[in-house]
Coordinates of C-alpha atoms in Angstrom, one line a residue:
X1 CA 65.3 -22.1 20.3
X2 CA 62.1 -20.5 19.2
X3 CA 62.4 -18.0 16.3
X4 CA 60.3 -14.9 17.4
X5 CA 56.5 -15.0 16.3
X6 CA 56.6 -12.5 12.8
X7 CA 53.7 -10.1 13.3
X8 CA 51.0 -10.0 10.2
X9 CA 52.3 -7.0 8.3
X10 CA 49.7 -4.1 8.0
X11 CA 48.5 -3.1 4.3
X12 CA 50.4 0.2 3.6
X13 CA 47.9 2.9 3.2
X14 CA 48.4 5.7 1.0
X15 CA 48.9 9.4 2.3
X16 CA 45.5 10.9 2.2
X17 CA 43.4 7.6 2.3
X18 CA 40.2 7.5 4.3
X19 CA 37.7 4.7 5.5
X20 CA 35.0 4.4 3.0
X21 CA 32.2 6.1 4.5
X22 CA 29.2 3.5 5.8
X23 CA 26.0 4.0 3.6
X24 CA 23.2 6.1 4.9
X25 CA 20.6 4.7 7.0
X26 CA 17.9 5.3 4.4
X27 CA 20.4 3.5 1.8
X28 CA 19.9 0.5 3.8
X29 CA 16.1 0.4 4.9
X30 CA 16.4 0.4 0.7
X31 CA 18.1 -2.9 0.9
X32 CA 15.9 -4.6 3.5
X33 CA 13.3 -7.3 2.2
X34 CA 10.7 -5.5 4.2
X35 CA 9.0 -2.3 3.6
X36 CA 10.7 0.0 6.5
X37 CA 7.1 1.6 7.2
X38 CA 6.0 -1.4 7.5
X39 CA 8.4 -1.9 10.6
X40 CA 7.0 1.7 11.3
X41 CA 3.7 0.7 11.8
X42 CA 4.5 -3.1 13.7
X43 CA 6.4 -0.3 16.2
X44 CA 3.4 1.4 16.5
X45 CA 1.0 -1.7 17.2
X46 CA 3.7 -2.6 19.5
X47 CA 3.8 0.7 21.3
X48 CA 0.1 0.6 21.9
X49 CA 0.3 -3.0 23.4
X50 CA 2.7 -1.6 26.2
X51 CA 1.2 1.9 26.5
X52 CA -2.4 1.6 25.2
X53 CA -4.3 5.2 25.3
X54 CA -6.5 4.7 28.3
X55 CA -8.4 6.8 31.0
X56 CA -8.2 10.9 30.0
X57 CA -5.9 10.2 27.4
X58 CA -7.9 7.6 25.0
X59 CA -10.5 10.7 24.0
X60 CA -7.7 12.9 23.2
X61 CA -6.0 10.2 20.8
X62 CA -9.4 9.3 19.2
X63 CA -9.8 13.3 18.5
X64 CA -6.6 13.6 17.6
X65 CA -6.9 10.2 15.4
X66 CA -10.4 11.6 13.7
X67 CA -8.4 15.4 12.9
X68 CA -5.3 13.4 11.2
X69 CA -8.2 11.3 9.6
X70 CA -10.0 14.4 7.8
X71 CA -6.9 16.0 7.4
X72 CA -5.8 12.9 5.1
X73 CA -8.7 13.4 3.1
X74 CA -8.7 16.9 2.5
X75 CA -4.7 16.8 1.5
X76 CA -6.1 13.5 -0.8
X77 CA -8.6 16.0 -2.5
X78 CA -6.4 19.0 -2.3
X79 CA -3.8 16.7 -4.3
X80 CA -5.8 15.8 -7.0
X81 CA -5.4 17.2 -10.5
X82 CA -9.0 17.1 -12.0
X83 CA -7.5 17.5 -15.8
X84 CA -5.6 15.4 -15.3
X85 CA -8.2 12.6 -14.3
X86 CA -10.3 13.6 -17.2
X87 CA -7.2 13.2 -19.6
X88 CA -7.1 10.0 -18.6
X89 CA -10.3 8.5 -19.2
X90 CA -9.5 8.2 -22.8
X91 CA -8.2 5.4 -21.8
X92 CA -11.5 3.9 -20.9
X93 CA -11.2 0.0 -21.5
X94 CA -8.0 0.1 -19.4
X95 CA -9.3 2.0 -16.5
X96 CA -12.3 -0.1 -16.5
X97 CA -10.8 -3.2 -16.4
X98 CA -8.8 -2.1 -13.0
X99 CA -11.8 -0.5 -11.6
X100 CA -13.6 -4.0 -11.9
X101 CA -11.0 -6.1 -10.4
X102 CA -10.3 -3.7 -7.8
X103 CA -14.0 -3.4 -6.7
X104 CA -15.6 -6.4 -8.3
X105 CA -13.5 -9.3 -8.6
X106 CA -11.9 -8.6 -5.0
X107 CA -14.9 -8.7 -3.2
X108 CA -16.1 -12.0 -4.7
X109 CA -13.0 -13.7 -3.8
X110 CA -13.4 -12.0 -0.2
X111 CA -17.0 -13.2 0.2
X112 CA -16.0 -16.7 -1.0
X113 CA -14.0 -16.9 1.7
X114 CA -16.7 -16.5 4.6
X115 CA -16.3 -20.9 3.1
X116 CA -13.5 -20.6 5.7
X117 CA -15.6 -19.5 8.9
X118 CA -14.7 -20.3 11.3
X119 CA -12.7 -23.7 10.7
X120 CA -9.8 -21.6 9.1
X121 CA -10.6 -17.6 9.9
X122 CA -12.1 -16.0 12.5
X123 CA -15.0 -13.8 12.1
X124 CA -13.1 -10.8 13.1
X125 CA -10.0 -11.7 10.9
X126 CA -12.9 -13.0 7.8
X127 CA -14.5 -9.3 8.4
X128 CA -11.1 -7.8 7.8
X129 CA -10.1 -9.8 5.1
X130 CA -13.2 -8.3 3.4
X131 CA -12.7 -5.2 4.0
X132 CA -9.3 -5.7 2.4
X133 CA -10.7 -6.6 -0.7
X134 CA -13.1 -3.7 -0.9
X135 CA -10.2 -1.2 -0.5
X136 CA -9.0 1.2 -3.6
X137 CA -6.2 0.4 -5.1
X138 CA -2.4 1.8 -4.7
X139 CA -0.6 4.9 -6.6
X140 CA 2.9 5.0 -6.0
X141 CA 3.7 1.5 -5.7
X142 CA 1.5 0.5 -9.3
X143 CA 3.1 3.3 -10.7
X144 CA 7.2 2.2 -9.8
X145 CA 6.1 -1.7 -10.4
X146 CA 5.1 -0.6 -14.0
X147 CA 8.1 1.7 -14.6
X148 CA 10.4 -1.5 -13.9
X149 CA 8.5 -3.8 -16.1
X150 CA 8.3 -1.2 -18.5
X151 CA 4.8 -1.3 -18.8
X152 CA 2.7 1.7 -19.4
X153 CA 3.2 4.0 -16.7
X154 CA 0.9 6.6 -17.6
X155 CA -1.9 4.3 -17.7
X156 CA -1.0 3.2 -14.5
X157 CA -0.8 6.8 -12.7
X158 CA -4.4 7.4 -13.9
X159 CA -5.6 3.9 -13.1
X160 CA -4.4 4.3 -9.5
X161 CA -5.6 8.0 -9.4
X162 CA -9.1 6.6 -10.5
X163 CA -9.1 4.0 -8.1
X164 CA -8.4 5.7 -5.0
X165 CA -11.0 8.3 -6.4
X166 CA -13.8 6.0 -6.5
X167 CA -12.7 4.3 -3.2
X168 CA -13.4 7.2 -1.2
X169 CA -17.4 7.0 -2.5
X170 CA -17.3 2.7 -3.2
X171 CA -15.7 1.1 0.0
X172 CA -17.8 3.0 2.3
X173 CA -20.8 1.8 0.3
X174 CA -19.6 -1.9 -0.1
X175 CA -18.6 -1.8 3.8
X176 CA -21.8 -1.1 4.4
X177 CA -23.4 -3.3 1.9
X178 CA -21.3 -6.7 2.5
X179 CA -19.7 -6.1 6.1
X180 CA -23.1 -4.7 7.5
X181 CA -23.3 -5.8 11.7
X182 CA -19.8 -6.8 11.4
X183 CA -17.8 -3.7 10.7
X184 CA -19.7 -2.4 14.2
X185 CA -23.5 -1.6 12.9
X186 CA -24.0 0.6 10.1
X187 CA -26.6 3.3 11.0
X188 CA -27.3 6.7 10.4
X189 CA -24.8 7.7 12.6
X190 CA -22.2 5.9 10.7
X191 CA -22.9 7.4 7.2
X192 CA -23.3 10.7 8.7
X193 CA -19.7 9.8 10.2
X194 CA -18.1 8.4 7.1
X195 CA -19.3 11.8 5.1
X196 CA -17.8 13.9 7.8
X197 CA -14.7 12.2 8.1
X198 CA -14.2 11.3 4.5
X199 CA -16.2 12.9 1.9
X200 CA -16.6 16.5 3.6
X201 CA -13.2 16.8 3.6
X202 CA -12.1 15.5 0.2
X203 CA -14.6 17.8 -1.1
X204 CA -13.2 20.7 0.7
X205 CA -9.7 19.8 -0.8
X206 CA -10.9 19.3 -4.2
X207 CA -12.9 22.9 -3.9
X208 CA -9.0 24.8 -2.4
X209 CA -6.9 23.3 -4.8
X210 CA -6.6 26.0 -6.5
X211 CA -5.1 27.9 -4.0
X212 CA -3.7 25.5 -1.9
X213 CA -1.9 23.5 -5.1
X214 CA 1.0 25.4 -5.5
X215 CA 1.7 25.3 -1.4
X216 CA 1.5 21.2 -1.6
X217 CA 3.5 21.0 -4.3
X218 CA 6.4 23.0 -3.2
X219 CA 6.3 20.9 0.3
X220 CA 5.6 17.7 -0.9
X221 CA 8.3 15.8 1.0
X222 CA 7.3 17.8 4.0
X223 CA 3.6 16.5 3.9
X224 CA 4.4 12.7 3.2
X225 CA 5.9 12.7 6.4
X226 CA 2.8 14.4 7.5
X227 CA 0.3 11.5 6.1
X228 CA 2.5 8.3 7.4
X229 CA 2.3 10.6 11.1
X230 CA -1.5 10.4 10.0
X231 CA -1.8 6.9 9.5
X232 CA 0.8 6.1 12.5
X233 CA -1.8 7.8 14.9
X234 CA -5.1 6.3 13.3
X235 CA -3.0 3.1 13.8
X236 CA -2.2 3.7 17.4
X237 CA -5.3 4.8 18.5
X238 CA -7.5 2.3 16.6
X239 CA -4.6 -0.4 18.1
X240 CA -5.3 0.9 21.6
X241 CA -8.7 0.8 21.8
X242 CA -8.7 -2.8 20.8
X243 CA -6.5 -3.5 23.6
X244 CA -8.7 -1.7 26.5
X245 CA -11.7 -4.3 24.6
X246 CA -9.8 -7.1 25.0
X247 CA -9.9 -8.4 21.8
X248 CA -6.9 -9.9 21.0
X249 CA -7.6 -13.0 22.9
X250 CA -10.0 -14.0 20.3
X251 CA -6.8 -14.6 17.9
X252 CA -3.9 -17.3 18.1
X253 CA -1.1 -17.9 16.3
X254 CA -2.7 -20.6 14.3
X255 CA -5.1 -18.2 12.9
X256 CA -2.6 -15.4 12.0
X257 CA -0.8 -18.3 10.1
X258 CA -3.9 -19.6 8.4
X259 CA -4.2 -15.7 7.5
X260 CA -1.1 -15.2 5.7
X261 CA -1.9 -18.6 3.7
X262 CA -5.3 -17.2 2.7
X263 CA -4.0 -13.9 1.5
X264 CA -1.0 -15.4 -0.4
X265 CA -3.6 -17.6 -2.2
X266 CA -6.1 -14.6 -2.7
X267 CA -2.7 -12.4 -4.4
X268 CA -1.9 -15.4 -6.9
X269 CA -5.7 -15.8 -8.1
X270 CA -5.3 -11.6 -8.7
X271 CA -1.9 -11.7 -10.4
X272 CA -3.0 -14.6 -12.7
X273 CA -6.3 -13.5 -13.4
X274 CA -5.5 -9.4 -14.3
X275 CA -2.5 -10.8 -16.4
X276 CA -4.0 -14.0 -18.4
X277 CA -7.4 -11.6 -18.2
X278 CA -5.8 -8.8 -19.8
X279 CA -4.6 -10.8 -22.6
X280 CA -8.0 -12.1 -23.3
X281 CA -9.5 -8.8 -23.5
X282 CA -7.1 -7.7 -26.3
X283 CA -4.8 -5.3 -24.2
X284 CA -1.2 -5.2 -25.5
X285 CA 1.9 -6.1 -23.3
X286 CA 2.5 -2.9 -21.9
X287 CA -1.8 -2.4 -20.4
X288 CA -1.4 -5.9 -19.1
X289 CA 1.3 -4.9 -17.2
X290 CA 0.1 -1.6 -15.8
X291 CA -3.4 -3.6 -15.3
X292 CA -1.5 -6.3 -13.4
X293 CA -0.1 -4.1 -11.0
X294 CA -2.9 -1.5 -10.4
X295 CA -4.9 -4.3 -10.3
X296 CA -4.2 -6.8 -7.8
X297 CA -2.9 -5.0 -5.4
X298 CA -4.5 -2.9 -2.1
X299 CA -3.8 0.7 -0.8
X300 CA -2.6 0.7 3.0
X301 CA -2.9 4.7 3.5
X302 CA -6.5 4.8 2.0
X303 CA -7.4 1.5 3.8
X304 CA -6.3 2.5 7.8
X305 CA -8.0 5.8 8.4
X306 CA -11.4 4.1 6.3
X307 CA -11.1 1.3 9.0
X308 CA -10.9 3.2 11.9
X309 CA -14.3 5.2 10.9
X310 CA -16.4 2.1 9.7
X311 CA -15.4 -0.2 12.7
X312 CA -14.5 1.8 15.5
X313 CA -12.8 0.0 18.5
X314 CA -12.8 -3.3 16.0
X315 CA -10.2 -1.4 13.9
X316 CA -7.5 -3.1 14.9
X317 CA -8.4 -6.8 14.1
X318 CA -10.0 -5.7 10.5
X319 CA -6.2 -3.4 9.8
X320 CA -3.9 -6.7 10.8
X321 CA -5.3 -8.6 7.3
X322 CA -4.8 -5.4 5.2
X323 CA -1.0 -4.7 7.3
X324 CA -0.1 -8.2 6.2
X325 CA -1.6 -8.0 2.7
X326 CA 0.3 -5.1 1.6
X327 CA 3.9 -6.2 2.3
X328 CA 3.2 -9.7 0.7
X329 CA 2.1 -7.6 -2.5
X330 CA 5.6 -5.5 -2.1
X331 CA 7.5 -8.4 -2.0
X332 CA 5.7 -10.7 -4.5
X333 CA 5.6 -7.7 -7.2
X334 CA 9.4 -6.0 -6.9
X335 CA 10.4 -9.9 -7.8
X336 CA 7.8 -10.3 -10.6
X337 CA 8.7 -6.2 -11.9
X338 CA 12.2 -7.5 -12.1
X339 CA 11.1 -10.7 -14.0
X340 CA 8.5 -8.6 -16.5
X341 CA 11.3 -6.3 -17.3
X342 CA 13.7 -9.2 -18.6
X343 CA 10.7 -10.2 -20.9
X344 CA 11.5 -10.1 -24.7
X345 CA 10.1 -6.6 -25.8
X346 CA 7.9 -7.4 -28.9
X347 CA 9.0 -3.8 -30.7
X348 CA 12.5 -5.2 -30.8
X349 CA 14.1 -7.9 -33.2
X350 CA 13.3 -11.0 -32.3
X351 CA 15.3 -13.0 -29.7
X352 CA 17.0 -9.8 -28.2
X353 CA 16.3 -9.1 -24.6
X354 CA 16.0 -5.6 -23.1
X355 CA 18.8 -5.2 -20.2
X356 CA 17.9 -4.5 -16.3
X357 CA 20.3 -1.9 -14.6
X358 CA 21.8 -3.8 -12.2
X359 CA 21.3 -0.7 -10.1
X360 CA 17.1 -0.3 -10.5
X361 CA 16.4 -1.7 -6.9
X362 CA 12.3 -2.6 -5.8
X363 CA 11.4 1.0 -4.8
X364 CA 11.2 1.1 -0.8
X365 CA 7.1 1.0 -0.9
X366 CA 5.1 3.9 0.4
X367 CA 1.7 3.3 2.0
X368 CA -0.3 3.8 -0.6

């Protein structure tokens, strides 16, 4: 005779007790190895390979793509706390040092590559690569690396602010110096565009600030959503346009993988050089840090709407290198943060190691 089948008992739950609510969705973009804008912006690219901007609509996208463009620049200028920059240039050496990594050591490493034309890159991936390594610098990122390493953070705030500064005036200027035929035929027209898009507009911001300031500053939340809709758009459009050219068949898979190994390759020679660099130039451990990580990496909101002005319907191809390049640096530096901030801390007694809050996650990366 079978004895009945005993039922698993249910855990007796105490009067008032409630599921544990599930964490927020912004809680776990936080957790995810890749940078949620990111995502963002391969939605985007993947939008305007299904529903590309064609016919009556593509003008209205690229005038709606050259407004968000200006109004990017003029919210950059508007932002921008000239005391501020001028405090900071006491710190010369430091700022220097960034500045000529950013714009000099980059670009020779970018025009060493062209070695790979075309047996590894093709010309329209090479030509974005080196626009990659003529773009400014990041802000927020630099700045949240160097607060985890606990390097010198307010050497890296006006490092970045100095770099995205002089971007606006130098990566035009190198574009047009090193990319000339290839980002699209420099001309006239061209700078004309570039100061209309770009420097009219920063200008403008710099000249309101003082009464347009206090408004950014109470809606700053507000108008961060209002520069990744920006850079979303410029994305879209400049994606689009590169689908009604048709030039998407000039890149396989093999290429986009020979690509990544480039960039991963060009990242290490940056990290190692602007740490073992800075160590040779006297700087103590907290500059190398914050030199490190303004340094070596590359700014994908001041990078997109530039690309979309110096290379026109090639925008697309000359973005994908400067996309990929800025979540490699995301991932590669929240790991290396993390590792600088377990470093012994020369102030305190020797052999004692500073403690990492288990709870001081790798910032979820803005576009910057």
């Amino acid at each position: 005779m079978r004895r009945p089948s005993r039922q698993p008992r249910r855990p007796s739950r105490r009067p008032g007790w409630r599921p544990s609510p599930r964490p927020p969705v912004s809680a776990l973009l936080a957790r995810m190895p890749v940078d949620p804008y990111v995502l963002a912006l391969l939605g985007v690219v993947g939008l305007a390979a299904l529903l590309p901007a064609r016919g009556a609509a593509a003008p209205v996208a690229d005038g709606a793509s050259t407004g968000a463009v200006a109004l990017l620049f003029f919210l950059y200028g508007a932002r921008l706390s000239t005391r501020e920059a001028l405090d900071g240039m006491r710190h010369w050496r430091l700022h220097l040092t960034v500045l000529a990594c950013t714009f000099v050591l980059f670009p020779v490493l970018g025009l060493a590559a062209r070695a790979l034309v075309p047996s590894l890159l093709a010309p329209p991936l090479y030509s974005g690569l080196l626009f990659l390594c003529l773009v400014p610098s990041t802000i927020q990122s630099s700045i949240a690396f160097t607060s985890i390493a606990r390097g010198n953070v307010p050497a890296a705030i006006c490092a970045g602010s100095f770099s995205s500064l002089a971007g606006i005036f130098l990566t035009p200027l190198l574009a047009a110096v090193l990319l000339g035929n290839d980002g699209g035929g420099f001309s006239l027209g061209s700078l004309l565009k570039i100061v209309l898009q770009l420097l009219l507009p920063f200008l403008l911001g710099q000249l309101l600030r003082r009464w347009v300031g206090g408004f950014l500053t109470r809606h700053k939340k507000v108008l961060g959503y209002v520069d990744r809709g920006s850079i979303l758009l410029v994305v879209y459009v400049a994606f689009s346009a590169g689908m009604a050219a048709g030039i998407w068949h000039q890149v396989g898979v093999a290429r986009l993988g020979a690509l990544v190994i480039v960039e991963a390759v060009l990242l290490t020679l940056m990290l190692l050089t602007t740490w073992y660099g800075a160590e040779r130039l006297g700087f103590d451990r907290g500059d190398r840090i914050a030199i490190q990580f303004a340094g070596s990496k590359k700014s994908l909101a001041a990078g997109l709407p530039m690309a979309s002005v110096l290379f026109g319907a090639q925008a697309s191809l000359a973005v994908l290198p400067l996309m990929l390049f800025h979540q490699m640096q995301l991932m590669v530096c929240a790991v290396l943060a993390r590792r600088r901030a377990k470093d012994p801390d020369p102030e305190l007694p020797a052999g004692h190691v500073a403690e990492v809050s288990p709870s001081a996650q790798p910032p979820v990366a803005r576009a910057r």
